[in-house]
XYZ file of C-alpha atoms in Angstrom:
244
model
C 0.000 0.000 0.000
C 1.315 3.503 -0.792
C 0.438 4.711 2.696
C 0.491 2.089 5.456
C -0.313 4.439 8.340
C -3.814 4.471 9.783
C -5.941 7.141 11.429
C -8.314 5.655 14.016
C -10.113 8.234 16.187
C -12.059 7.389 19.341
C -15.626 8.688 19.711
C -16.789 9.270 23.286
C -20.522 8.732 22.984
C -22.025 10.482 25.994
C -22.328 14.028 27.279
C -23.541 13.197 30.801
C -21.994 14.875 33.793
C -19.814 12.597 35.927
C -19.413 10.139 33.064
C -17.071 7.254 33.905
C -16.773 6.339 30.237
C -14.539 9.381 29.765
C -11.791 7.494 31.616
C -12.314 4.534 29.299
C -12.060 6.705 26.175
C -8.865 8.360 27.376
C -7.340 4.959 28.132
C -8.170 3.782 24.603
C -6.682 6.910 23.020
C -3.513 6.356 25.038
C -3.221 2.743 23.903
C -3.915 3.479 20.233
C -1.398 6.340 20.200
C 1.513 4.171 21.359
C 1.090 1.733 18.480
C 3.367 2.031 15.463
C 1.925 3.774 12.405
C -1.316 4.660 14.134
C -2.691 8.122 14.677
C -5.708 8.906 16.812
C -7.654 11.658 18.512
C -10.564 11.888 20.917
C -13.899 13.013 19.488
C -16.022 14.098 22.447
C -19.662 14.561 21.453
C -20.063 16.889 24.419
C -17.930 19.417 22.510
C -20.044 19.264 19.361
C -22.681 21.955 18.924
C -25.172 19.856 16.979
C -28.590 21.503 16.711
C -31.787 19.621 17.512
C -34.137 21.434 15.130
C -33.447 18.904 12.368
C -31.799 15.530 11.916
C -29.360 13.586 9.754
C -27.035 15.133 7.210
C -28.948 18.411 7.356
C -27.015 19.060 10.568
C -23.613 17.998 9.239
C -20.730 19.363 11.314
C -17.830 20.252 8.956
C -15.079 19.317 11.405
C -16.662 16.013 12.416
C -17.366 15.170 8.784
C -13.762 15.900 7.777
C -12.420 13.787 10.637
C -14.614 10.809 9.751
C -13.774 11.210 6.054
C -10.065 11.040 6.902
C -10.456 8.115 9.320
C -9.503 4.582 8.309
C -11.328 3.074 11.262
C -13.273 4.111 14.338
C -13.608 3.168 17.980
C -16.914 4.033 19.597
C -17.134 4.164 23.391
C -20.799 3.802 24.327
C -22.158 3.590 27.870
C -25.281 1.488 28.335
C -28.297 3.581 29.292
C -31.497 1.601 29.934
C -30.266 -1.293 27.783
C -29.540 1.065 24.873
C -27.149 3.672 23.513
C -27.220 7.412 24.261
C -29.600 9.323 22.010
C -27.060 12.096 21.489
C -24.538 9.580 20.127
C -27.064 8.450 17.507
C -27.896 12.073 16.710
C -24.221 12.837 16.071
C -23.511 9.668 14.080
C -26.461 10.348 11.778
C -24.951 13.648 10.612
C -22.599 11.689 8.335
C -23.237 8.919 5.843
C -20.885 8.513 2.896
C -17.924 9.246 5.188
C -18.368 5.862 6.900
C -18.606 3.579 3.886
C -16.224 0.598 3.851
C -14.447 1.533 7.077
C -13.899 -0.613 10.150
C -15.350 0.108 13.563
C -14.644 -1.402 16.966
C -17.240 -1.103 19.722
C -16.518 -0.561 23.388
C -19.351 -1.019 25.867
C -19.329 0.550 29.321
C -21.736 -0.143 32.161
C -22.115 0.168 35.917
C -23.311 -3.441 36.007
C -21.587 -6.783 35.403
C -22.204 -7.142 31.654
C -19.870 -4.412 30.397
C -22.266 -2.794 27.980
C -23.028 -6.023 26.111
C -26.563 -4.858 25.380
C -25.505 -1.456 24.104
C -23.126 -3.168 21.681
C -25.889 -5.479 20.481
C -28.148 -2.502 19.858
C -25.429 -0.596 18.012
C -24.673 -3.393 15.537
C -27.610 -2.728 13.164
C -26.846 1.002 13.326
C -23.239 0.368 12.265
C -24.400 -1.788 9.383
C -26.853 0.838 8.171
C -24.150 3.513 8.252
C -21.929 1.392 5.992
C -19.351 0.552 8.658
C -17.793 -2.900 9.039
C -17.888 -4.056 12.655
C -15.031 -6.211 13.908
C -15.993 -9.364 15.813
C -14.003 -8.594 18.984
C -15.535 -6.085 21.401
C -14.258 -4.357 24.532
C -16.351 -4.465 27.686
C -15.831 -2.387 30.823
C -18.027 -3.774 33.609
C -18.611 -2.107 36.981
C -16.830 0.910 35.565
C -17.160 2.913 38.779
C -14.711 0.454 40.392
C -12.155 0.282 37.570
C -10.458 3.674 37.941
C -8.917 5.556 40.833
C -9.772 9.150 41.735
C -7.305 10.452 39.146
C -8.861 8.419 36.345
C -6.096 5.797 36.215
C -7.087 2.227 35.403
C -6.472 0.048 38.446
C -6.040 -3.325 36.726
C -4.236 -1.944 33.698
C -2.393 -5.125 32.565
C -5.663 -7.044 32.142
C -7.241 -4.375 29.979
C -4.064 -3.845 27.981
C -4.170 -7.543 27.013
C -7.793 -7.199 25.964
C -6.996 -4.009 24.101
C -4.205 -5.723 22.157
C -6.589 -8.369 20.801
C -9.157 -5.714 19.974
C -6.602 -3.508 18.199
C -5.005 -6.366 16.270
C -8.389 -7.103 14.709
C -9.286 -3.446 14.146
C -5.919 -2.650 12.526
C -6.176 -5.695 10.259
C -9.688 -4.842 9.144
C -8.872 -1.142 8.724
C -5.815 -1.999 6.624
C -7.720 -4.366 4.341
C -10.594 -1.930 3.841
C -8.222 0.959 3.204
C -6.576 -1.073 0.467
C -9.982 -1.841 -0.976
C -11.043 1.802 -0.997
C -7.808 2.812 -2.709
C -7.410 -0.009 -5.191
C -10.841 -1.497 -5.917
C -13.214 0.775 -7.825
C -16.955 0.353 -8.123
C -18.246 0.411 -11.674
C -19.038 3.833 -13.129
C -21.194 4.441 -16.188
C -21.645 7.647 -18.196
C -20.187 9.871 -15.464
C -22.903 8.722 -13.076
C -21.655 7.365 -9.776
C -24.205 5.083 -8.186
C -24.450 5.543 -4.437
C -24.695 1.926 -3.322
C -25.196 3.061 0.249
C -28.586 4.491 -0.651
C -29.638 1.658 -2.951
C -31.528 -0.303 -0.325
C -34.998 -1.834 -0.095
C -37.440 1.019 0.293
C -40.982 -0.263 -0.360
C -42.754 2.700 1.241
C -41.046 5.273 -0.967
C -41.409 3.024 -4.001
C -45.147 2.789 -3.394
C -45.476 6.565 -3.174
C -43.627 6.825 -6.502
C -46.063 4.389 -8.102
C -43.632 1.491 -8.401
C -44.162 -2.154 -7.629
C -43.192 -2.572 -3.989
C -42.130 -6.189 -4.396
C -38.322 -6.524 -4.496
C -37.924 -2.801 -5.058
C -34.950 -0.672 -4.105
C -34.515 3.056 -4.430
C -31.467 3.567 -6.642
C -29.847 6.938 -5.994
C -27.403 8.340 -8.558
C -25.367 11.515 -8.828
C -24.604 13.062 -12.209
C -21.043 14.411 -12.016
C -21.663 16.896 -14.843
C -24.898 18.487 -13.687
C -24.614 17.805 -9.972
C -28.185 16.512 -9.973
C -29.160 13.699 -7.631
C -31.879 11.382 -8.883
C -33.846 8.648 -7.097
C -35.339 5.901 -9.228
C -37.327 2.888 -7.978
C -35.892 -0.279 -9.506
C -37.599 -3.672 -9.269
C -35.481 -6.799 -9.211
C -36.925 -10.258 -9.633
C -35.748 -12.941 -7.261
C -37.007 -15.567 -9.689
C -35.763 -14.729 -13.227
C -38.373 -15.175 -15.921
C -41.322 -14.754 -13.571
């Protein structure tokens, strides 16, 4: 690969006061930074002034978008709130879309209970898939987080979590490297200066029905004309059983 270095930022996914997951995020940043050929930074959603009068890419934050665009992989630190993920984390993640495509993500769950955010990770998996991210199969779990750090925010049983972090990072670096190569060297087919946005070409029966298309096996194919800048959405019906 022309450039073998990787940029893997850490997203701290809560803005709550007294958050223990901040210690976890800082520990992860520290461990990523000491690895060879890795660059990282902490993205704290508390510092992001994302409005709440709209949603999705309409609220795109230029700095966050540029950071995610540059990233080769991501680590998301998500505390478990009522068996789910923080709403503000989802609000922030939704402000980007194409920036995530074909990039690796590692999930880190944090909880005050014994399960280490297992349920928040489970709930985040379909979100990661929808964003176009590739989730690695090794997670990090920080259980009983209020007992893991001293008053200065230092991890008490550091060797144990360093070992876990090494396994997590080995997988994330491998996946990030492979996907970076794919993004650089493997091109999706282009026709007539129209780049098809495969991220948006997903089953969308409700929209297809409103556009008067057959809802069976229908996707909404979104294309961007590089010459005119026009974005077009066309319902396309695919048959699962050819000839029928």
